[in-house]
XYZ file of N, CA and C in Angstrom:
675
model
N 115.532 183.442 52.172
C 113.360 183.158 52.480
C 112.690 184.487 52.449
N 111.665 185.118 51.367
C 111.185 186.157 51.905
C 109.899 185.871 52.286
N 109.532 186.454 53.664
C 108.672 185.411 54.730
C 107.398 187.382 54.503
N 106.563 187.137 54.405
C 105.221 188.509 54.739
C 104.663 187.867 56.027
N 104.769 188.477 57.481
C 104.150 187.958 58.014
C 102.558 188.799 58.183
N 101.496 188.487 58.147
C 100.514 189.655 57.970
C 99.460 189.306 59.328
N 99.495 189.728 60.539
C 98.912 189.460 62.305
C 98.642 190.549 62.595
N 97.217 190.955 62.802
C 96.996 191.998 63.247
C 97.211 192.823 64.529
N 97.549 191.813 65.602
C 98.884 192.183 66.885
C 99.764 192.402 66.680
N 99.629 193.550 66.436
C 100.907 194.568 66.670
C 102.082 194.168 66.940
N 102.223 193.835 68.770
C 103.191 193.236 69.317
C 103.922 191.926 68.490
N 102.832 190.637 68.255
C 103.474 189.867 68.166
C 103.875 189.347 66.371
N 103.310 190.478 65.837
C 103.791 191.210 64.001
C 105.249 191.119 64.199
N 105.531 192.114 65.422
C 107.504 192.488 65.384
C 107.558 191.669 66.271
N 106.933 190.674 66.766
C 108.134 190.172 67.297
C 108.511 189.143 66.766
N 107.536 188.770 65.474
C 108.178 187.203 64.750
C 108.954 188.185 63.725
N 108.591 189.094 63.141
C 109.971 190.161 62.387
C 111.360 189.824 62.532
N 111.024 190.713 63.960
C 112.401 190.664 64.779
C 112.852 188.808 65.234
N 112.332 187.918 65.526
C 113.053 186.677 65.530
C 113.245 185.914 64.354
N 112.116 186.201 63.291
C 112.743 185.207 61.777
C 113.855 186.042 61.085
N 113.582 187.198 60.847
C 115.243 188.204 60.880
C 116.785 187.962 60.999
N 116.238 187.333 62.400
C 117.585 187.307 62.973
C 117.864 185.688 62.654
N 117.211 184.990 62.217
C 117.441 182.904 61.608
C 117.097 183.471 60.442
N 117.632 184.857 60.072
C 118.162 184.966 58.396
C 117.722 184.243 57.485
N 115.807 185.250 58.175
C 114.668 185.224 57.124
C 114.870 186.855 56.342
N 114.024 187.447 55.219
C 113.922 188.625 54.961
C 112.363 188.811 54.910
N 111.776 189.600 56.214
C 110.612 189.184 56.767
C 109.665 190.894 56.453
N 108.330 190.840 55.846
C 107.865 192.192 56.027
C 106.258 191.710 56.821
N 106.045 192.863 57.359
C 105.235 192.964 58.079
C 103.501 193.899 57.261
N 102.715 193.044 57.576
C 101.101 194.655 57.705
C 100.537 194.086 58.771
N 99.237 194.705 58.967
C 98.437 193.863 60.025
C 96.982 193.972 59.669
N 96.690 194.106 58.297
C 94.839 193.987 58.281
C 94.925 192.975 56.534
N 93.571 192.878 56.994
C 94.153 191.690 54.958
C 94.286 192.353 54.023
N 93.576 193.932 53.909
C 93.644 194.011 52.741
C 94.991 194.468 52.764
N 95.337 195.044 53.109
C 97.090 195.596 53.084
C 97.721 194.142 52.561
N 97.371 193.314 53.615
C 98.437 191.928 53.293
C 98.414 191.439 51.911
N 96.637 191.758 51.335
C 96.480 191.302 50.487
C 97.214 191.870 48.938
N 97.084 193.126 49.525
C 97.742 193.860 48.535
C 99.417 193.679 48.416
N 99.832 193.693 49.158
C 101.540 193.385 49.623
C 101.653 191.937 48.630
N 101.264 190.728 48.721
C 101.017 189.393 48.705
C 101.495 189.597 47.378
N 100.294 190.145 46.593
C 100.196 190.660 45.283
C 101.272 190.882 44.468
N 101.940 192.462 45.178
C 102.786 193.711 44.449
C 103.847 192.659 44.596
N 103.836 192.005 45.347
C 105.674 191.483 46.043
C 105.756 190.110 45.673
N 107.215 189.498 45.585
C 106.925 187.545 45.826
C 107.638 187.400 47.139
N 106.915 186.746 46.886
C 107.248 186.412 49.196
C 107.697 184.543 48.387
N 108.677 183.763 49.106
C 108.201 182.429 49.152
C 107.039 181.726 50.472
N 107.123 182.876 51.977
C 106.097 182.086 52.412
C 105.486 182.872 53.681
N 104.145 182.893 53.444
C 103.034 184.346 53.827
C 102.490 183.458 54.853
N 102.823 183.999 56.163
C 102.192 183.621 57.338
C 101.082 184.557 58.163
N 99.794 183.829 57.982
C 98.790 184.869 57.337
C 97.993 184.431 58.521
N 97.230 185.472 59.661
C 96.698 185.212 60.492
C 95.375 185.171 60.290
N 93.767 183.894 60.647
C 93.027 184.145 60.093
C 91.806 185.204 60.391
N 92.136 185.485 61.492
C 91.239 186.779 62.433
C 91.620 188.365 62.388
N 91.453 188.575 60.641
C 91.995 190.159 60.779
C 91.223 191.027 59.952
N 91.120 192.530 60.749
C 90.660 192.895 60.332
C 90.791 193.481 58.924
N 88.968 193.945 58.272
C 89.059 194.848 56.923
C 88.826 193.060 55.763
N 89.467 191.930 55.426
C 89.704 190.786 54.788
C 90.124 189.789 55.648
N 89.493 188.918 56.587
C 89.409 187.658 56.998
C 90.264 186.789 56.386
N 91.736 185.804 57.050
C 92.621 185.235 56.421
C 92.198 184.147 55.428
N 91.141 183.346 55.604
C 90.234 182.581 54.565
C 90.169 183.477 53.640
N 89.803 184.474 52.938
C 89.582 185.716 51.955
C 90.451 186.206 51.242
N 91.662 186.340 52.357
C 92.757 186.292 51.764
C 93.400 185.445 50.636
N 93.790 184.343 51.886
C 94.288 183.414 51.193
C 93.703 182.524 49.992
N 92.221 182.970 49.918
C 91.564 181.996 48.391
C 91.712 183.022 47.727
N 91.699 184.589 47.859
C 92.141 185.647 46.290
C 93.434 184.992 46.185
N 93.750 184.684 46.384
C 95.684 184.566 46.592
C 95.933 183.517 45.413
N 95.088 182.295 45.743
C 95.339 181.344 44.889
C 94.108 181.364 43.936
N 93.307 182.259 43.861
C 92.775 182.418 42.362
C 93.164 183.284 41.835
N 93.935 184.159 42.422
C 95.148 185.401 41.074
C 96.657 184.228 40.899
N 96.466 182.681 41.143
C 97.659 182.580 40.977
C 98.757 182.001 41.122
N 98.523 182.807 42.875
C 100.026 182.877 44.083
C 100.423 181.183 43.620
N 101.691 181.016 44.113
C 102.053 179.905 44.904
C 102.804 179.957 45.812
N 103.055 180.919 46.497
C 103.533 181.184 47.690
C 102.882 179.954 49.123
N 103.888 179.637 49.402
C 104.161 178.936 50.696
C 102.903 179.755 52.212
N 101.933 179.468 52.062
C 101.069 179.678 53.145
C 100.685 179.097 54.523
N 101.303 179.523 55.619
C 100.845 179.080 56.919
C 100.018 180.145 57.485
N 98.589 179.587 57.800
C 97.447 180.350 58.896
C 98.308 179.784 60.313
N 97.866 181.236 60.783
C 97.383 181.331 62.437
C 95.717 181.735 62.618
N 96.063 181.087 63.698
C 94.935 181.460 64.879
C 94.525 181.566 65.765
N 93.719 181.908 66.848
C 93.836 181.910 67.928
C 92.748 180.587 67.882
N 91.521 180.172 67.280
C 90.661 179.358 67.096
C 92.009 178.187 67.142
N 90.925 177.170 67.441
C 91.709 175.642 67.595
C 90.481 175.128 66.994
N 90.288 173.608 66.490
C 89.627 172.747 65.913
C 89.717 172.369 64.809
N 89.250 171.206 64.831
C 89.168 170.534 63.248
C 88.785 171.276 62.407
N 87.622 171.961 62.731
C 86.782 172.778 61.354
C 87.801 173.741 60.721
N 88.280 174.049 61.785
C 89.298 175.190 61.342
C 90.108 175.549 60.461
N 90.805 174.147 60.784
C 91.946 173.237 60.500
C 90.962 173.490 58.980
N 90.515 172.579 58.973
C 89.617 172.207 57.633
C 89.381 173.732 56.669
N 88.866 174.462 57.433
C 88.659 175.515 56.212
C 90.283 176.299 56.046
N 90.885 176.129 56.774
C 92.089 176.860 56.490
C 92.400 176.488 54.812
N 92.704 175.014 54.722
C 93.052 174.193 54.081
C 92.024 174.073 52.543
N 91.139 173.916 53.223
C 90.525 174.369 51.914
C 90.977 175.180 50.982
N 90.741 176.519 51.969
C 91.002 177.960 50.890
C 92.410 177.693 50.063
N 93.025 177.137 50.697
C 94.210 177.037 49.572
C 95.827 176.878 50.717
N 95.683 177.006 51.602
C 96.756 177.144 52.962
C 97.195 175.377 53.020
N 98.748 175.760 53.002
C 99.844 174.725 52.921
C 99.731 174.221 54.553
N 99.672 175.070 55.419
C 99.914 174.034 56.882
C 99.513 175.818 57.753
N 99.376 174.648 59.264
C 97.985 175.745 59.936
C 98.683 175.639 61.274
N 98.445 176.773 61.945
C 99.358 176.749 63.150
C 98.865 177.146 64.872
N 98.036 176.942 65.393
C 97.056 177.198 66.697
C 98.029 177.939 67.654
N 97.482 179.453 68.503
C 97.750 180.250 69.489
C 97.668 179.845 70.213
N 98.192 179.914 70.738
C 99.561 180.066 71.334
C 100.501 179.236 70.643
N 102.130 179.161 69.827
C 102.575 178.350 69.694
C 103.981 178.314 70.116
N 104.839 177.517 69.312
C 106.180 177.360 69.889
C 107.117 178.312 69.000
N 107.843 179.229 68.731
C 108.626 180.057 68.025
C 109.055 178.498 67.296
N 109.784 177.930 67.463
C 111.043 177.287 67.175
C 110.370 176.286 66.631
N 108.943 175.707 66.637
C 107.832 175.020 65.692
C 107.848 175.855 64.633
N 107.502 177.233 65.071
C 107.063 177.830 63.809
C 108.270 178.060 62.394
N 109.143 177.711 63.185
C 110.102 178.548 62.125
C 110.547 177.180 61.036
N 110.555 175.551 62.435
C 110.996 174.859 61.678
C 109.245 174.097 60.916
N 108.385 174.537 60.348
C 107.726 174.345 59.840
C 107.414 175.270 58.778
N 107.656 176.253 59.363
C 108.553 177.764 57.192
C 109.782 176.619 56.868
N 110.504 176.532 57.230
C 111.805 175.873 56.396
C 111.102 174.664 55.748
N 110.745 174.067 56.320
C 109.446 172.727 55.720
C 108.566 173.053 54.572
N 108.382 173.790 54.558
C 107.570 174.093 53.844
C 107.541 174.960 52.790
N 109.016 175.860 52.934
C 110.027 176.684 51.846
C 110.666 174.852 51.244
N 110.521 174.001 51.799
C 111.622 172.885 50.820
C 110.664 172.188 50.396
N 109.191 172.031 50.771
C 107.821 171.970 49.753
C 107.763 172.440 48.579
N 107.592 173.951 48.925
C 107.075 174.848 48.021
C 108.374 175.112 47.134
N 109.160 174.500 47.196
C 111.033 174.746 46.368
C 110.388 173.911 45.378
N 110.090 172.537 45.622
C 109.780 171.597 44.625
C 108.892 171.605 43.932
N 107.797 172.713 44.017
C 107.029 172.817 43.452
C 106.815 174.333 41.852
N 108.618 174.276 41.957
C 109.267 175.771 40.995
C 109.396 175.181 39.924
N 109.494 176.088 38.507
C 109.788 175.430 37.651
C 110.606 175.050 37.458
N 110.731 173.310 36.737
C 111.739 172.272 36.647
C 112.655 172.646 35.377
N 112.277 173.843 34.376
C 113.394 174.303 33.585
C 114.083 175.611 33.630
N 115.095 175.776 34.594
C 115.403 177.563 33.960
C 116.444 178.197 33.289
N 115.800 178.797 31.944
C 116.573 179.545 31.060
C 117.067 180.317 31.523
N 118.898 181.070 31.330
C 119.052 182.308 31.578
C 120.092 182.329 30.547
N 119.427 183.178 29.708
C 120.528 183.355 28.761
C 120.506 182.067 27.760
N 121.730 181.515 27.573
C 122.045 180.313 26.917
C 122.748 179.278 28.177
N 122.280 179.603 28.879
C 122.957 178.460 30.279
C 121.195 178.020 30.657
N 121.010 176.748 30.709
C 119.700 175.743 30.782
C 119.863 175.117 32.268
N 119.395 175.252 33.468
C 118.863 174.447 34.487
C 118.480 173.341 34.315
N 118.066 172.429 34.215
C 116.810 171.449 33.702
C 116.845 170.379 35.732
N 115.608 171.272 36.612
C 115.475 170.705 37.625
C 115.154 168.442 38.262
N 114.332 168.626 36.565
C 113.343 167.431 36.648
C 114.619 166.305 36.683
N 114.896 166.773 35.506
C 116.583 166.097 34.898
C 117.487 165.764 35.394
N 117.675 166.986 36.481
C 119.044 167.731 36.794
C 120.117 167.205 35.920
N 120.083 168.435 35.045
C 121.156 168.358 34.487
C 121.478 169.829 33.485
N 122.504 170.076 33.232
C 122.899 171.654 32.904
C 123.961 171.701 31.969
N 123.036 172.647 30.594
C 123.389 172.894 29.539
C 124.170 174.379 29.327
N 125.264 174.696 29.183
C 125.607 176.453 28.420
C 126.000 176.129 26.860
N 125.461 177.102 26.278
C 125.503 177.320 24.747
C 124.361 175.873 24.023
N 124.361 175.113 24.669
C 123.918 173.186 24.248
C 124.733 172.474 24.472
N 125.672 172.426 25.367
C 127.295 171.570 25.427
C 126.993 171.275 26.614
N 126.456 169.644 27.307
C 126.601 169.610 28.601
C 127.194 170.104 29.293
N 127.007 169.702 30.863
C 128.233 170.750 31.987
C 128.144 169.177 32.901
N 128.805 168.179 33.187
C 128.654 167.439 34.038
C 129.125 168.342 35.613
N 128.093 167.993 36.162
C 128.340 168.754 37.515
C 127.965 167.396 38.838
N 128.716 167.010 39.841
C 128.377 166.349 41.220
C 126.889 166.684 41.339
N 126.128 165.782 42.276
C 124.689 166.387 42.623
C 124.491 167.489 44.013
N 126.043 167.431 45.008
C 126.002 169.426 45.591
C 126.066 169.826 44.764
N 127.097 170.199 43.582
C 127.216 171.389 42.515
C 125.930 171.482 42.336
N 125.609 170.733 41.939
C 123.783 171.175 41.218
C 123.246 171.756 41.775
N 122.840 170.533 43.231
C 122.048 171.334 43.743
C 121.998 173.170 44.105
N 123.326 173.804 44.430
C 123.990 174.712 44.357
C 123.326 175.434 43.555
N 124.134 174.961 42.463
C 123.366 175.844 41.146
C 121.717 175.856 41.204
N 121.214 174.592 41.096
C 119.769 174.852 40.764
C 118.981 175.978 42.006
N 119.273 175.651 43.212
C 119.125 176.747 43.982
C 119.107 177.739 43.853
N 120.492 178.581 42.962
C 120.641 179.855 43.488
C 119.787 180.031 41.587
N 119.559 179.378 40.763
C 118.747 179.500 39.114
C 117.414 179.643 39.859
N 116.832 179.336 40.999
C 115.614 179.208 41.212
C 115.398 180.828 41.910
N 116.732 182.078 42.433
C 115.977 182.870 43.195
C 117.122 183.747 41.719
N 117.341 183.064 40.499
C 118.057 183.902 39.832
C 118.152 185.353 39.609
N 119.005 186.289 39.996
C 119.013 187.795 40.344
C 119.527 188.258 41.098
N 118.613 187.893 42.495
C 118.398 187.957 43.345
C 119.839 187.462 44.704
N 120.453 188.480 45.661
C 121.565 187.650 46.044
C 121.192 186.840 46.862
N 121.978 186.067 47.795
C 121.489 184.517 48.159
C 122.977 184.494 49.431
N 122.033 184.287 50.302
C 123.158 183.785 51.230
C 123.775 182.422 51.308
N 124.941 182.784 52.087
C 125.593 181.455 52.415
C 125.331 180.563 53.634
N 124.637 180.714 54.349
C 123.721 180.408 55.109
C 122.619 179.442 54.614
N 121.552 180.602 53.892
C 120.549 180.219 52.989
C 121.025 178.976 52.241
N 122.116 178.944 51.497
C 122.103 177.793 50.203
C 123.330 176.652 51.259
N 123.589 177.150 52.655
C 124.246 175.774 53.950
C 122.434 175.216 54.283
N 121.423 175.555 55.003
C 120.282 175.126 55.343
C 119.439 174.451 54.265
N 119.313 175.241 52.748
C 118.246 174.259 51.689
C 119.450 173.390 51.007
N 120.394 173.501 50.739
C 121.046 172.534 50.433
C 121.592 171.419 50.748
N 122.164 171.659 52.059
C 122.960 170.829 52.972
C 121.875 170.878 54.033
N 120.905 170.973 54.434
C 119.982 170.997 55.726
C 120.569 171.559 56.508
N 121.835 172.015 57.007
C 122.534 172.454 58.010
C 122.306 173.283 59.016
N 122.971 173.017 60.391
C 122.508 173.992 61.456
C 123.419 174.934 61.379
N 123.231 176.206 62.316
C 124.193 177.452 62.199
C 125.431 177.327 62.474
N 126.125 176.060 63.210
C 127.506 176.001 63.414
C 128.099 174.927 61.894
N 127.815 174.929 60.835
C 127.650 174.731 59.429
C 129.164 175.703 58.861
N 129.654 175.026 58.423
C 130.563 176.186 57.857
C 131.112 176.890 56.636
N 130.683 177.896 56.690
C 130.463 178.253 54.875
C 131.328 177.794 53.898
N 132.457 178.047 54.774
C 133.362 177.671 53.192
C 133.440 176.565 52.636
N 132.184 175.532 53.179
C 131.429 174.523 52.291
C 131.202 175.130 50.805
N 130.275 176.137 50.546
C 129.820 176.791 49.939
C 130.564 176.910 48.531
N 131.727 178.135 49.573
C 132.421 178.961 48.576
C 133.336 177.936 47.902
N 133.893 176.534 48.462
C 134.532 175.210 47.458
C 133.511 174.588 46.205
N 132.393 174.615 46.336
C 130.865 174.495 45.260
C 131.032 175.077 44.786
N 131.355 177.184 44.981
C 130.725 177.289 43.936
C 131.597 178.560 43.498
N 133.224 177.692 43.739
C 134.603 178.321 42.921
C 134.304 176.906 41.743
N 133.932 175.180 42.468
C 133.380 174.373 41.300
C 132.543 174.829 40.081
N 131.746 175.200 40.589
C 130.503 176.331 39.443
C 131.168 176.621 38.309
N 131.796 177.663 39.020
C 132.394 179.273 38.215
C 133.314 178.434 37.281
N 134.254 177.262 37.638
C 135.437 176.422 36.654
C 133.922 175.764 35.481
N 133.595 175.207 35.643
C 132.602 174.589 35.204
C 131.730 174.933 34.084
N 131.420 176.065 34.303
C 130.011 176.767 33.448
C 130.110 177.974 33.163
N 131.614 178.874 34.069
C 131.403 180.225 33.267
C 133.045 180.431 32.575
N 133.956 180.325 33.313
C 135.428 179.825 32.388
C 135.600 179.469 31.375
N 135.039 178.036 31.012
C 135.307 178.124 29.816
C 134.804 178.457 28.713
N 133.424 179.580 29.605
C 132.875 179.660 28.179
C 132.642 181.225 28.275
N 134.003 181.939 29.163
C 134.390 183.715 28.800
C 132.814 184.343 29.546
N 132.386 183.430 30.509
C 131.047 184.246 31.679
C 131.632 184.093 32.929
N 130.630 185.365 33.524
C 130.731 185.729 34.525
C 129.383 185.186 35.332
N 128.240 184.124 35.126
C 126.929 183.912 35.748
C 127.064 183.935 37.253
N 128.119 183.115 38.072
C 128.301 182.935 39.409
C 128.640 184.386 39.866
N 127.861 185.568 40.869
C 128.495 186.350 41.154
C 129.183 186.447 43.077
N 129.712 187.182 43.126
C 130.256 187.456 44.461
C 129.302 188.647 44.937
N 128.193 189.005 45.964
C 127.611 190.165 46.198
C 128.323 190.095 47.731
N 129.265 191.199 47.679
C 129.432 191.554 48.825
C 129.183 192.090 50.279
N 129.713 190.658 51.264
C 128.538 190.758 52.299
C 127.300 190.305 52.206
N 127.100 190.076 51.184
C 125.106 189.104 51.332
C 125.583 187.911 50.752
N 126.193 187.416 50.155
C 126.714 185.825 49.384
C 126.658 185.607 47.469
N 126.040 184.772 47.374
C 125.959 185.103 45.507
C 125.016 184.629 45.067
N 125.007 185.059 43.755
C 123.847 186.410 42.941
C 124.038 185.069 41.402
N 123.198 184.118 40.958
C 123.385 183.566 39.244
C 122.642 184.373 38.961
N 123.617 185.597 37.844
C 123.205 186.299 36.649
C 121.696 185.791 35.878
N 121.081 186.536 35.713
C 118.934 186.392 35.119
C 119.806 186.605 33.671
N 120.640 187.295 33.060
C 120.747 186.422 31.763
C 121.722 185.534 31.489
N 122.243 184.280 32.676
C 122.657 183.685 32.500
C 124.345 184.268 32.341
N 124.864 185.775 32.158
C 126.292 186.010 32.582
C 126.711 186.208 31.083
């Protein structure tokens, strides 16, 4: 999961970057509203952790501009303020969640994972990758017009890879997003399901859509292989 942290307290921003990276996230940081807005506009992020009291442009305005521009990234606002009016304003400008400082890092991570799952449900329902079509709503998969029967777990793995087509996705991320598993879960479980997917969506059609990225995980070819 790609995360952007927009926080002017540099020590806190670095601490969040180190902590979230250790949790398996890919994290960028900026320290003011204008650079945060530019970064979020020019790059694709799953979730943005956005402080409200920022120099240059406050978090409310950053959030409002991102939503006006059509951004569907999950936005979690951080603030030293506390009170229902601040929370209401954050949500009114388009934020998905709100956390007051000081906060528990464990709670922040849990909120980000929950937010990522909710945002994932807003992703396009039908993904077309060449002649491979993954329909999240109907939970069906076809290749060159041929229906491909998949188990619920196989489809869930394929659907997650399809949402991130062209990107390397780690086994740990797949475990967390598809199985909602903890750090002690066995990555071999992912390997078994990926192998099954290859036998069903690639081998019979002479394709290689599901690719192994050495040291990183797996990638679903954006052109369908």
